[in-house]
mmCIF file with all atom_site columns, C-alpha atoms in Angstrom:
data_model
loop_
_atom_site.group_PDB
_atom_site.id
_atom_site.type_symbol
_atom_site.label_atom_id
_atom_site.label_alt_id
_atom_site.label_comp_id
_atom_site.label_asym_id
_atom_site.label_entity_id
_atom_site.label_seq_id
_atom_site.pdbx_PDB_ins_code
_atom_site.Cartn_x
_atom_site.Cartn_y
_atom_site.Cartn_z
_atom_site.occupancy
_atom_site.B_iso_or_equiv
_atom_site.pdbx_formal_charge
_atom_site.auth_seq_id
_atom_site.auth_comp_id
_atom_site.auth_asym_id
_atom_site.auth_atom_id
_atom_site.pdbx_PDB_model_num
ATOM 1   C CA . SER A 1 1   ? 0.000  0.000   0.000   1.00 0.00 ? 76  SER A CA 1
ATOM 2   C CA . GLN A 1 2   ? 1.100  3.561   -0.614  1.00 0.00 ? 77  GLN A CA 1
ATOM 3   C CA . GLN A 1 3   ? 2.863  5.075   2.390   1.00 0.00 ? 78  GLN A CA 1
ATOM 4   C CA . GLY A 1 4   ? 3.209  8.616   1.105   1.00 0.00 ? 79  GLY A CA 1
ATOM 5   C CA . GLU A 1 5   ? 0.501  10.524  -0.719  1.00 0.00 ? 80  GLU A CA 1
ATOM 6   C CA . GLU A 1 6   ? 1.252  13.829  -2.397  1.00 0.00 ? 81  GLU A CA 1
ATOM 7   C CA . ASP A 1 7   ? -1.195 16.657  -2.734  1.00 0.00 ? 82  ASP A CA 1
ATOM 8   C CA . PRO A 1 8   ? -2.171 18.223  -5.072  1.00 0.00 ? 83  PRO A CA 1
ATOM 9   C CA . GLN A 1 9   ? -1.870 15.722  -7.923  1.00 0.00 ? 84  GLN A CA 1
ATOM 10  C CA . ALA A 1 10  ? -1.144 18.576  -10.320 1.00 0.00 ? 85  ALA A CA 1
ATOM 11  C CA . LEU A 1 11  ? -0.146 22.204  -9.887  1.00 0.00 ? 86  LEU A CA 1
ATOM 12  C CA . SER A 1 12  ? 0.255  24.931  -12.478 1.00 0.00 ? 87  SER A CA 1
ATOM 13  C CA . ILE A 1 13  ? 1.897  28.261  -11.620 1.00 0.00 ? 88  ILE A CA 1
ATOM 14  C CA . GLN A 1 14  ? 3.540  31.228  -13.285 1.00 0.00 ? 89  GLN A CA 1
ATOM 15  C CA . GLU A 1 15  ? 7.307  31.574  -13.354 1.00 0.00 ? 90  GLU A CA 1
ATOM 16  C CA . GLY A 1 16  ? 8.499  33.471  -10.299 1.00 0.00 ? 91  GLY A CA 1
ATOM 17  C CA . GLU A 1 17  ? 5.696  32.245  -8.046  1.00 0.00 ? 92  GLU A CA 1
ATOM 18  C CA . ASN A 1 18  ? 6.211  29.841  -5.165  1.00 0.00 ? 93  ASN A CA 1
ATOM 19  C CA . ALA A 1 19  ? 5.070  26.222  -5.393  1.00 0.00 ? 94  ALA A CA 1
ATOM 20  C CA . THR A 1 20  ? 4.006  24.202  -2.382  1.00 0.00 ? 95  THR A CA 1
ATOM 21  C CA . MET A 1 21  ? 3.468  20.461  -2.425  1.00 0.00 ? 96  MET A CA 1
ATOM 22  C CA . ASN A 1 22  ? 2.332  18.328  0.470   1.00 0.00 ? 97  ASN A CA 1
ATOM 23  C CA . CYS A 1 23  ? 2.926  14.740  1.472   1.00 0.00 ? 98  CYS A CA 1
ATOM 24  C CA . SER A 1 24  ? 1.018  12.709  4.038   1.00 0.00 ? 99  SER A CA 1
ATOM 25  C CA . TYR A 1 25  ? 2.042  9.305   5.323   1.00 0.00 ? 100 TYR A CA 1
ATOM 26  C CA . LYS A 1 26  ? 0.551  6.668   7.569   1.00 0.00 ? 101 LYS A CA 1
ATOM 27  C CA . THR A 1 27  ? 3.140  5.081   9.847   1.00 0.00 ? 102 THR A CA 1
ATOM 28  C CA . SER A 1 28  ? 6.072  6.437   11.843  1.00 0.00 ? 103 SER A CA 1
ATOM 29  C CA . ILE A 1 29  ? 9.202  7.061   9.813   1.00 0.00 ? 104 ILE A CA 1
ATOM 30  C CA . ASN A 1 30  ? 12.975 7.313   10.128  1.00 0.00 ? 105 ASN A CA 1
ATOM 31  C CA . ASN A 1 31  ? 13.215 10.000  7.492   1.00 0.00 ? 106 ASN A CA 1
ATOM 32  C CA . LEU A 1 32  ? 11.422 11.488  4.525   1.00 0.00 ? 107 LEU A CA 1
ATOM 33  C CA . GLN A 1 33  ? 12.997 12.248  1.175   1.00 0.00 ? 108 GLN A CA 1
ATOM 34  C CA . TRP A 1 34  ? 11.847 14.328  -1.778  1.00 0.00 ? 109 TRP A CA 1
ATOM 35  C CA . TYR A 1 35  ? 12.691 13.429  -5.371  1.00 0.00 ? 110 TYR A CA 1
ATOM 36  C CA . ARG A 1 36  ? 12.116 15.128  -8.710  1.00 0.00 ? 111 ARG A CA 1
ATOM 37  C CA . GLN A 1 37  ? 11.390 13.373  -12.004 1.00 0.00 ? 112 GLN A CA 1
ATOM 38  C CA . ASN A 1 38  ? 11.670 15.164  -15.315 1.00 0.00 ? 113 ASN A CA 1
ATOM 39  C CA . SER A 1 39  ? 9.637  13.742  -18.186 1.00 0.00 ? 114 SER A CA 1
ATOM 40  C CA . GLY A 1 40  ? 11.225 10.599  -19.569 1.00 0.00 ? 115 GLY A CA 1
ATOM 41  C CA . ARG A 1 41  ? 13.976 10.527  -16.948 1.00 0.00 ? 116 ARG A CA 1
ATOM 42  C CA . GLY A 1 42  ? 14.721 8.816   -13.658 1.00 0.00 ? 117 GLY A CA 1
ATOM 43  C CA . LEU A 1 43  ? 14.104 10.233  -10.214 1.00 0.00 ? 118 LEU A CA 1
ATOM 44  C CA . VAL A 1 44  ? 16.649 12.628  -8.757  1.00 0.00 ? 119 VAL A CA 1
ATOM 45  C CA . HIS A 1 45  ? 17.144 13.037  -5.017  1.00 0.00 ? 120 HIS A CA 1
ATOM 46  C CA . LEU A 1 46  ? 16.486 16.582  -3.792  1.00 0.00 ? 121 LEU A CA 1
ATOM 47  C CA . ILE A 1 47  ? 16.546 16.637  -0.021  1.00 0.00 ? 122 ILE A CA 1
ATOM 48  C CA . LEU A 1 48  ? 16.224 14.419  3.048   1.00 0.00 ? 123 LEU A CA 1
ATOM 49  C CA . ILE A 1 49  ? 14.708 15.407  6.378   1.00 0.00 ? 124 ILE A CA 1
ATOM 50  C CA . ARG A 1 50  ? 15.107 13.219  9.452   1.00 0.00 ? 125 ARG A CA 1
ATOM 51  C CA . SER A 1 51  ? 12.279 12.438  11.828  1.00 0.00 ? 126 SER A CA 1
ATOM 52  C CA . ASN A 1 52  ? 13.825 14.653  14.546  1.00 0.00 ? 127 ASN A CA 1
ATOM 53  C CA . GLU A 1 53  ? 14.087 17.670  12.224  1.00 0.00 ? 128 GLU A CA 1
ATOM 54  C CA . ARG A 1 54  ? 11.296 20.165  11.594  1.00 0.00 ? 129 ARG A CA 1
ATOM 55  C CA . GLU A 1 55  ? 12.646 22.211  8.707   1.00 0.00 ? 130 GLU A CA 1
ATOM 56  C CA . LYS A 1 56  ? 15.447 22.015  6.183   1.00 0.00 ? 131 LYS A CA 1
ATOM 57  C CA . HIS A 1 57  ? 16.643 24.276  3.381   1.00 0.00 ? 132 HIS A CA 1
ATOM 58  C CA . SER A 1 58  ? 18.591 23.644  0.208   1.00 0.00 ? 133 SER A CA 1
ATOM 59  C CA . GLY A 1 59  ? 18.885 26.542  -2.221  1.00 0.00 ? 134 GLY A CA 1
ATOM 60  C CA . ARG A 1 60  ? 15.350 27.450  -3.311  1.00 0.00 ? 135 ARG A CA 1
ATOM 61  C CA . LEU A 1 61  ? 13.912 24.386  -1.591  1.00 0.00 ? 136 LEU A CA 1
ATOM 62  C CA . ARG A 1 62  ? 12.389 24.383  1.867   1.00 0.00 ? 137 ARG A CA 1
ATOM 63  C CA . VAL A 1 63  ? 11.065 21.204  3.434   1.00 0.00 ? 138 VAL A CA 1
ATOM 64  C CA . THR A 1 64  ? 9.071  20.952  6.631   1.00 0.00 ? 139 THR A CA 1
ATOM 65  C CA . LEU A 1 65  ? 8.118  17.865  8.588   1.00 0.00 ? 140 LEU A CA 1
ATOM 66  C CA . ASP A 1 66  ? 5.345  17.518  11.160  1.00 0.00 ? 141 ASP A CA 1
ATOM 67  C CA . THR A 1 67  ? 5.536  14.038  12.642  1.00 0.00 ? 142 THR A CA 1
ATOM 68  C CA . SER A 1 68  ? 2.486  14.635  14.841  1.00 0.00 ? 143 SER A CA 1
ATOM 69  C CA . LYS A 1 69  ? 0.397  15.176  11.714  1.00 0.00 ? 144 LYS A CA 1
ATOM 70  C CA . LYS A 1 70  ? 2.407  12.688  9.638   1.00 0.00 ? 145 LYS A CA 1
ATOM 71  C CA . SER A 1 71  ? 2.899  15.261  6.926   1.00 0.00 ? 146 SER A CA 1
ATOM 72  C CA . SER A 1 72  ? 5.617  17.100  5.055   1.00 0.00 ? 147 SER A CA 1
ATOM 73  C CA . SER A 1 73  ? 5.665  19.995  2.631   1.00 0.00 ? 148 SER A CA 1
ATOM 74  C CA . LEU A 1 74  ? 8.066  20.991  -0.121  1.00 0.00 ? 149 LEU A CA 1
ATOM 75  C CA . LEU A 1 75  ? 8.248  24.664  -1.028  1.00 0.00 ? 150 LEU A CA 1
ATOM 76  C CA . ILE A 1 76  ? 10.023 25.817  -4.178  1.00 0.00 ? 151 ILE A CA 1
ATOM 77  C CA . THR A 1 77  ? 10.547 29.566  -4.118  1.00 0.00 ? 152 THR A CA 1
ATOM 78  C CA . ALA A 1 78  ? 10.846 31.811  -7.188  1.00 0.00 ? 153 ALA A CA 1
ATOM 79  C CA . SER A 1 79  ? 9.961  28.966  -9.527  1.00 0.00 ? 154 SER A CA 1
ATOM 80  C CA . ARG A 1 80  ? 11.518 28.631  -12.967 1.00 0.00 ? 155 ARG A CA 1
ATOM 81  C CA . ALA A 1 81  ? 10.351 26.867  -16.114 1.00 0.00 ? 156 ALA A CA 1
ATOM 82  C CA . ALA A 1 82  ? 13.103 24.308  -15.478 1.00 0.00 ? 157 ALA A CA 1
ATOM 83  C CA . ASP A 1 83  ? 11.333 23.293  -12.251 1.00 0.00 ? 158 ASP A CA 1
ATOM 84  C CA . THR A 1 84  ? 8.584  21.714  -14.362 1.00 0.00 ? 159 THR A CA 1
ATOM 85  C CA . ALA A 1 85  ? 8.611  18.065  -13.271 1.00 0.00 ? 160 ALA A CA 1
ATOM 86  C CA . SER A 1 86  ? 6.877  15.562  -11.019 1.00 0.00 ? 161 SER A CA 1
ATOM 87  C CA . TYR A 1 87  ? 7.808  15.642  -7.351  1.00 0.00 ? 162 TYR A CA 1
ATOM 88  C CA . PHE A 1 88  ? 7.661  12.591  -5.095  1.00 0.00 ? 163 PHE A CA 1
ATOM 89  C CA . CYS A 1 89  ? 7.982  12.069  -1.395  1.00 0.00 ? 164 CYS A CA 1
ATOM 90  C CA . ALA A 1 90  ? 9.526  8.833   -0.177  1.00 0.00 ? 165 ALA A CA 1
ATOM 91  C CA . THR A 1 91  ? 9.411  7.434   3.313   1.00 0.00 ? 166 THR A CA 1
ATOM 92  C CA . ASP A 1 92  ? 11.254 4.738   5.128   1.00 0.00 ? 167 ASP A CA 1
ATOM 93  C CA . PRO A 1 93  ? 8.918  3.357   7.768   1.00 0.00 ? 168 PRO A CA 1
ATOM 94  C CA . SER A 1 94  ? 10.751 3.065   11.080  1.00 0.00 ? 169 SER A CA 1
ATOM 95  C CA . ARG A 1 95  ? 9.673  -0.553  11.405  1.00 0.00 ? 170 ARG A CA 1
ATOM 96  C CA . ASN A 1 96  ? 12.006 -1.315  8.534   1.00 0.00 ? 171 ASN A CA 1
ATOM 97  C CA . SER A 1 97  ? 15.242 -0.559  10.348  1.00 0.00 ? 172 SER A CA 1
ATOM 98  C CA . GLY A 1 98  ? 14.581 -3.144  13.010  1.00 0.00 ? 173 GLY A CA 1
ATOM 99  C CA . ALA A 1 99  ? 14.014 -5.727  10.311  1.00 0.00 ? 174 ALA A CA 1
ATOM 100 C CA . GLY A 1 100 ? 17.197 -4.733  8.513   1.00 0.00 ? 175 GLY A CA 1
ATOM 101 C CA . SER A 1 101 ? 15.215 -3.582  5.530   1.00 0.00 ? 176 SER A CA 1
ATOM 102 C CA . TYR A 1 102 ? 16.129 -0.413  3.664   1.00 0.00 ? 177 TYR A CA 1
ATOM 103 C CA . GLN A 1 103 ? 13.169 0.200   1.473   1.00 0.00 ? 178 GLN A CA 1
ATOM 104 C CA . LEU A 1 104 ? 11.672 3.480   0.399   1.00 0.00 ? 179 LEU A CA 1
ATOM 105 C CA . THR A 1 105 ? 7.974  3.797   -0.332  1.00 0.00 ? 180 THR A CA 1
ATOM 106 C CA . PHE A 1 106 ? 7.079  6.459   -2.889  1.00 0.00 ? 181 PHE A CA 1
ATOM 107 C CA . GLY A 1 107 ? 3.874  8.405   -3.351  1.00 0.00 ? 182 GLY A CA 1
ATOM 108 C CA . LYS A 1 108 ? 2.309  8.950   -6.763  1.00 0.00 ? 183 LYS A CA 1
ATOM 109 C CA . GLY A 1 109 ? 3.718  12.442  -7.075  1.00 0.00 ? 184 GLY A CA 1
ATOM 110 C CA . THR A 1 110 ? 2.671  16.017  -7.765  1.00 0.00 ? 185 THR A CA 1
ATOM 111 C CA . LYS A 1 111 ? 3.010  17.146  -11.351 1.00 0.00 ? 186 LYS A CA 1
ATOM 112 C CA . LEU A 1 112 ? 4.249  20.734  -11.345 1.00 0.00 ? 187 LEU A CA 1
ATOM 113 C CA . SER A 1 113 ? 4.001  22.926  -14.431 1.00 0.00 ? 188 SER A CA 1
ATOM 114 C CA . VAL A 1 114 ? 5.767  26.292  -14.357 1.00 0.00 ? 189 VAL A CA 1
ATOM 115 C CA . ILE A 1 115 ? 4.547  28.572  -17.124 1.00 0.00 ? 190 ILE A CA 1
ATOM 116 C CA . PRO A 1 116 ? 7.128  31.032  -18.502 1.00 0.00 ? 191 PRO A CA 1
ATOM 117 C CA . ASP B 2 1   ? 31.269 9.582   -12.132 1.00 0.00 ? 79  ASP B CA 1
ATOM 118 C CA . ALA B 2 2   ? 28.774 7.922   -14.467 1.00 0.00 ? 80  ALA B CA 1
ATOM 119 C CA . GLY B 2 3   ? 25.294 7.444   -13.117 1.00 0.00 ? 81  GLY B CA 1
ATOM 120 C CA . VAL B 2 4   ? 23.179 4.316   -13.136 1.00 0.00 ? 82  VAL B CA 1
ATOM 121 C CA . ILE B 2 5   ? 23.005 2.978   -16.679 1.00 0.00 ? 83  ILE B CA 1
ATOM 122 C CA . GLN B 2 6   ? 20.031 1.019   -17.947 1.00 0.00 ? 84  GLN B CA 1
ATOM 123 C CA . SER B 2 7   ? 19.502 -0.704  -21.268 1.00 0.00 ? 85  SER B CA 1
ATOM 124 C CA . PRO B 2 8   ? 17.611 -0.784  -23.448 1.00 0.00 ? 86  PRO B CA 1
ATOM 125 C CA . ARG B 2 9   ? 15.829 2.573   -23.063 1.00 0.00 ? 87  ARG B CA 1
ATOM 126 C CA . HIS B 2 10  ? 12.822 1.304   -24.974 1.00 0.00 ? 88  HIS B CA 1
ATOM 127 C CA . GLU B 2 11  ? 11.619 -2.228  -25.642 1.00 0.00 ? 89  GLU B CA 1
ATOM 128 C CA . VAL B 2 12  ? 8.603  -3.255  -27.676 1.00 0.00 ? 90  VAL B CA 1
ATOM 129 C CA . THR B 2 13  ? 7.845  -6.942  -27.951 1.00 0.00 ? 91  THR B CA 1
ATOM 130 C CA . GLU B 2 14  ? 4.980  -9.343  -28.392 1.00 0.00 ? 92  GLU B CA 1
ATOM 131 C CA . MET B 2 15  ? 3.188  -11.157 -25.636 1.00 0.00 ? 93  MET B CA 1
ATOM 132 C CA . GLY B 2 16  ? 4.864  -14.403 -24.678 1.00 0.00 ? 94  GLY B CA 1
ATOM 133 C CA . GLN B 2 17  ? 8.376  -13.268 -25.519 1.00 0.00 ? 95  GLN B CA 1
ATOM 134 C CA . GLU B 2 18  ? 11.202 -13.174 -23.002 1.00 0.00 ? 96  GLU B CA 1
ATOM 135 C CA . VAL B 2 19  ? 12.338 -9.705  -21.965 1.00 0.00 ? 97  VAL B CA 1
ATOM 136 C CA . THR B 2 20  ? 15.661 -8.911  -20.297 1.00 0.00 ? 98  THR B CA 1
ATOM 137 C CA . LEU B 2 21  ? 16.358 -5.521  -18.766 1.00 0.00 ? 99  LEU B CA 1
ATOM 138 C CA . ARG B 2 22  ? 19.888 -4.573  -17.770 1.00 0.00 ? 100 ARG B CA 1
ATOM 139 C CA . CYS B 2 23  ? 21.389 -2.285  -15.168 1.00 0.00 ? 101 CYS B CA 1
ATOM 140 C CA . LYS B 2 24  ? 24.860 -1.073  -14.280 1.00 0.00 ? 102 LYS B CA 1
ATOM 141 C CA . PRO B 2 25  ? 24.885 0.579   -10.845 1.00 0.00 ? 103 PRO B CA 1
ATOM 142 C CA . ILE B 2 26  ? 27.218 3.345   -9.746  1.00 0.00 ? 104 ILE B CA 1
ATOM 143 C CA . SER B 2 27  ? 30.627 1.927   -8.889  1.00 0.00 ? 105 SER B CA 1
ATOM 144 C CA . GLY B 2 28  ? 31.042 1.394   -5.166  1.00 0.00 ? 106 GLY B CA 1
ATOM 145 C CA . HIS B 2 29  ? 27.341 1.299   -4.393  1.00 0.00 ? 107 HIS B CA 1
ATOM 146 C CA . ASP B 2 30  ? 26.363 -1.682  -2.277  1.00 0.00 ? 108 ASP B CA 1
ATOM 147 C CA . TYR B 2 31  ? 22.612 -1.606  -2.813  1.00 0.00 ? 109 TYR B CA 1
ATOM 148 C CA . LEU B 2 32  ? 20.673 -2.091  -6.042  1.00 0.00 ? 110 LEU B CA 1
ATOM 149 C CA . PHE B 2 33  ? 16.912 -1.678  -6.438  1.00 0.00 ? 111 PHE B CA 1
ATOM 150 C CA . TRP B 2 34  ? 14.505 -2.550  -9.232  1.00 0.00 ? 112 TRP B CA 1
ATOM 151 C CA . TYR B 2 35  ? 11.266 -0.523  -9.475  1.00 0.00 ? 113 TYR B CA 1
ATOM 152 C CA . ARG B 2 36  ? 8.274  -0.506  -11.799 1.00 0.00 ? 114 ARG B CA 1
ATOM 153 C CA . GLN B 2 37  ? 6.336  2.700   -12.532 1.00 0.00 ? 115 GLN B CA 1
ATOM 154 C CA . THR B 2 38  ? 2.807  2.859   -13.921 1.00 0.00 ? 116 THR B CA 1
ATOM 155 C CA . MET B 2 39  ? 0.163  5.564   -13.905 1.00 0.00 ? 117 MET B CA 1
ATOM 156 C CA . MET B 2 40  ? -2.200 3.427   -11.879 1.00 0.00 ? 118 MET B CA 1
ATOM 157 C CA . ARG B 2 41  ? 0.146  2.117   -9.201  1.00 0.00 ? 119 ARG B CA 1
ATOM 158 C CA . GLY B 2 42  ? 2.937  4.669   -9.154  1.00 0.00 ? 120 GLY B CA 1
ATOM 159 C CA . LEU B 2 43  ? 6.458  3.518   -8.301  1.00 0.00 ? 121 LEU B CA 1
ATOM 160 C CA . GLU B 2 44  ? 6.652  0.023   -6.855  1.00 0.00 ? 122 GLU B CA 1
ATOM 161 C CA . LEU B 2 45  ? 9.720  -1.711  -5.468  1.00 0.00 ? 123 LEU B CA 1
ATOM 162 C CA . LEU B 2 46  ? 10.149 -5.124  -7.045  1.00 0.00 ? 124 LEU B CA 1
ATOM 163 C CA . ILE B 2 47  ? 13.375 -6.420  -5.481  1.00 0.00 ? 125 ILE B CA 1
ATOM 164 C CA . TYR B 2 48  ? 16.595 -5.162  -3.984  1.00 0.00 ? 126 TYR B CA 1
ATOM 165 C CA . PHE B 2 49  ? 20.102 -6.524  -3.544  1.00 0.00 ? 127 PHE B CA 1
ATOM 166 C CA . ASN B 2 50  ? 22.846 -5.901  -1.005  1.00 0.00 ? 128 ASN B CA 1
ATOM 167 C CA . ASN B 2 51  ? 26.372 -6.844  -2.073  1.00 0.00 ? 129 ASN B CA 1
ATOM 168 C CA . ASN B 2 52  ? 24.895 -8.859  -4.975  1.00 0.00 ? 130 ASN B CA 1
ATOM 169 C CA . VAL B 2 53  ? 22.586 -10.888 -2.701  1.00 0.00 ? 131 VAL B CA 1
ATOM 170 C CA . PRO B 2 54  ? 18.796 -10.550 -3.065  1.00 0.00 ? 132 PRO B CA 1
ATOM 171 C CA . ILE B 2 55  ? 17.409 -9.254  0.224   1.00 0.00 ? 133 ILE B CA 1
ATOM 172 C CA . ASP B 2 56  ? 13.712 -8.738  -0.405  1.00 0.00 ? 134 ASP B CA 1
ATOM 173 C CA . ASP B 2 57  ? 11.831 -9.915  -3.477  1.00 0.00 ? 135 ASP B CA 1
ATOM 174 C CA . SER B 2 58  ? 8.344  -9.601  -2.000  1.00 0.00 ? 136 SER B CA 1
ATOM 175 C CA . GLY B 2 59  ? 7.454  -6.998  -4.622  1.00 0.00 ? 137 GLY B CA 1
ATOM 176 C CA . MET B 2 60  ? 8.064  -9.311  -7.561  1.00 0.00 ? 138 MET B CA 1
ATOM 177 C CA . PRO B 2 61  ? 4.562  -9.751  -8.955  1.00 0.00 ? 139 PRO B CA 1
ATOM 178 C CA . GLU B 2 62  ? 4.773  -13.307 -10.238 1.00 0.00 ? 140 GLU B CA 1
ATOM 179 C CA . ASP B 2 63  ? 7.109  -16.192 -10.923 1.00 0.00 ? 141 ASP B CA 1
ATOM 180 C CA . ARG B 2 64  ? 7.391  -14.865 -14.453 1.00 0.00 ? 142 ARG B CA 1
ATOM 181 C CA . PHE B 2 65  ? 9.686  -12.196 -13.019 1.00 0.00 ? 143 PHE B CA 1
ATOM 182 C CA . SER B 2 66  ? 13.243 -12.980 -11.967 1.00 0.00 ? 144 SER B CA 1
ATOM 183 C CA . ALA B 2 67  ? 16.277 -10.847 -11.124 1.00 0.00 ? 145 ALA B CA 1
ATOM 184 C CA . LYS B 2 68  ? 19.959 -11.606 -10.805 1.00 0.00 ? 146 LYS B CA 1
ATOM 185 C CA . MET B 2 69  ? 23.077 -9.764  -9.830  1.00 0.00 ? 147 MET B CA 1
ATOM 186 C CA . PRO B 2 70  ? 26.058 -11.879 -10.896 1.00 0.00 ? 148 PRO B CA 1
ATOM 187 C CA . ASN B 2 71  ? 28.578 -9.222  -9.865  1.00 0.00 ? 149 ASN B CA 1
ATOM 188 C CA . ALA B 2 72  ? 28.770 -5.771  -8.333  1.00 0.00 ? 150 ALA B CA 1
ATOM 189 C CA . SER B 2 73  ? 28.518 -3.980  -11.664 1.00 0.00 ? 151 SER B CA 1
ATOM 190 C CA . PHE B 2 74  ? 25.647 -5.732  -13.381 1.00 0.00 ? 152 PHE B CA 1
ATOM 191 C CA . SER B 2 75  ? 22.065 -6.796  -12.743 1.00 0.00 ? 153 SER B CA 1
ATOM 192 C CA . THR B 2 76  ? 19.256 -8.134  -14.908 1.00 0.00 ? 154 THR B CA 1
ATOM 193 C CA . LEU B 2 77  ? 15.500 -8.244  -14.576 1.00 0.00 ? 155 LEU B CA 1
ATOM 194 C CA . LYS B 2 78  ? 13.872 -10.906 -16.711 1.00 0.00 ? 156 LYS B CA 1
ATOM 195 C CA . ILE B 2 79  ? 10.221 -11.440 -17.596 1.00 0.00 ? 157 ILE B CA 1
ATOM 196 C CA . GLN B 2 80  ? 9.315  -14.772 -19.151 1.00 0.00 ? 158 GLN B CA 1
ATOM 197 C CA . PRO B 2 81  ? 6.750  -15.050 -20.620 1.00 0.00 ? 159 PRO B CA 1
ATOM 198 C CA . SER B 2 82  ? 5.787  -11.393 -20.948 1.00 0.00 ? 160 SER B CA 1
ATOM 199 C CA . GLU B 2 83  ? 2.178  -10.181 -20.837 1.00 0.00 ? 161 GLU B CA 1
ATOM 200 C CA . PRO B 2 84  ? 0.552  -6.860  -21.870 1.00 0.00 ? 162 PRO B CA 1
ATOM 201 C CA . ARG B 2 85  ? -0.012 -5.942  -18.201 1.00 0.00 ? 163 ARG B CA 1
ATOM 202 C CA . ASP B 2 86  ? 3.760  -5.914  -17.713 1.00 0.00 ? 164 ASP B CA 1
ATOM 203 C CA . SER B 2 87  ? 3.929  -2.748  -19.817 1.00 0.00 ? 165 SER B CA 1
ATOM 204 C CA . ALA B 2 88  ? 5.501  -0.065  -17.631 1.00 0.00 ? 166 ALA B CA 1
ATOM 205 C CA . VAL B 2 89  ? 8.683  1.890   -17.077 1.00 0.00 ? 167 VAL B CA 1
ATOM 206 C CA . TYR B 2 90  ? 11.242 -0.141  -15.146 1.00 0.00 ? 168 TYR B CA 1
ATOM 207 C CA . PHE B 2 91  ? 13.855 1.693   -13.107 1.00 0.00 ? 169 PHE B CA 1
ATOM 208 C CA . CYS B 2 92  ? 17.054 0.544   -11.532 1.00 0.00 ? 170 CYS B CA 1
ATOM 209 C CA . ALA B 2 93  ? 18.540 2.511   -8.637  1.00 0.00 ? 171 ALA B CA 1
ATOM 210 C CA . SER B 2 94  ? 21.592 2.158   -6.439  1.00 0.00 ? 172 SER B CA 1
ATOM 211 C CA . SER B 2 95  ? 22.711 3.553   -3.112  1.00 0.00 ? 173 SER B CA 1
ATOM 212 C CA . GLN B 2 96  ? 26.099 3.817   -1.551  1.00 0.00 ? 174 GLN B CA 1
ATOM 213 C CA . ARG B 2 97  ? 25.815 1.927   1.717   1.00 0.00 ? 175 ARG B CA 1
ATOM 214 C CA . GLN B 2 98  ? 23.291 0.598   4.096   1.00 0.00 ? 176 GLN B CA 1
ATOM 215 C CA . GLY B 2 99  ? 21.201 3.021   6.043   1.00 0.00 ? 177 GLY B CA 1
ATOM 216 C CA . TRP B 2 100 ? 17.813 4.516   5.712   1.00 0.00 ? 178 TRP B CA 1
ATOM 217 C CA . ASP B 2 101 ? 19.297 7.977   5.200   1.00 0.00 ? 179 ASP B CA 1
ATOM 218 C CA . GLN B 2 102 ? 21.013 7.150   1.931   1.00 0.00 ? 180 GLN B CA 1
ATOM 219 C CA . PRO B 2 103 ? 19.631 8.734   -1.243  1.00 0.00 ? 181 PRO B CA 1
ATOM 220 C CA . GLN B 2 104 ? 18.931 6.438   -4.130  1.00 0.00 ? 182 GLN B CA 1
ATOM 221 C CA . HIS B 2 105 ? 20.375 7.189   -7.560  1.00 0.00 ? 183 HIS B CA 1
ATOM 222 C CA . PHE B 2 106 ? 18.096 6.238   -10.432 1.00 0.00 ? 184 PHE B CA 1
ATOM 223 C CA . GLY B 2 107 ? 18.778 5.320   -14.015 1.00 0.00 ? 185 GLY B CA 1
ATOM 224 C CA . ASP B 2 108 ? 16.611 6.775   -16.768 1.00 0.00 ? 186 ASP B CA 1
ATOM 225 C CA . GLY B 2 109 ? 14.535 3.623   -17.013 1.00 0.00 ? 187 GLY B CA 1
ATOM 226 C CA . THR B 2 110 ? 13.445 1.144   -19.640 1.00 0.00 ? 188 THR B CA 1
ATOM 227 C CA . ARG B 2 111 ? 10.044 1.837   -21.187 1.00 0.00 ? 189 ARG B CA 1
ATOM 228 C CA . LEU B 2 112 ? 8.576  -1.600  -21.879 1.00 0.00 ? 190 LEU B CA 1
ATOM 229 C CA . SER B 2 113 ? 5.593  -2.166  -24.143 1.00 0.00 ? 191 SER B CA 1
ATOM 230 C CA . ILE B 2 114 ? 4.155  -5.658  -24.492 1.00 0.00 ? 192 ILE B CA 1
ATOM 231 C CA . LEU B 2 115 ? 1.788  -5.977  -27.449 1.00 0.00 ? 193 LEU B CA 1
#
């Protein structure tokens, strides 16, 4: 079953605007990762936030994590046409580490379109 | 350093044929993952290896699917016989060492169409 679910499924904004995508998950986690996928390409790792962190920044990216609500958000500031892609959250349920399993479970993604 | 390399990029074949997908992970990475991506089900983990040994194959849909990793620089995913419902994009990914905080590095996938 899907651990992470992104919201919205699709988002269209003008270049220069901010884009916010949300991810909700069901079970406790060790960490949460965000990936980007350009059309016809593989996923690319963007940022990782650990379960004991609340916020993390990387360039124009800002990720927040609320473990009490089991949710995370990815904010892209001052968006560019090149940010057009699908964005996925991936979680590693904390039960995995005890079992020696290192699996990530991906959501179905948010498709972001940035209009020039 | 070269990324994860998958071949072929596209494969079109008829139902019942054997299909072999290939992957070369990033040198020095201990973990290798095979995923399948469809519109309906999203990205699903099929199987993963640690140091060439299969660790968890619970995501492999049927006995028609098999995966091997004969050495640290090569893995195959085989479907025999193939069916139209196997049509999807198949990704290989690798990560550097064990640990749930390691990012996975993906290849650009093989787009498989079974007619």
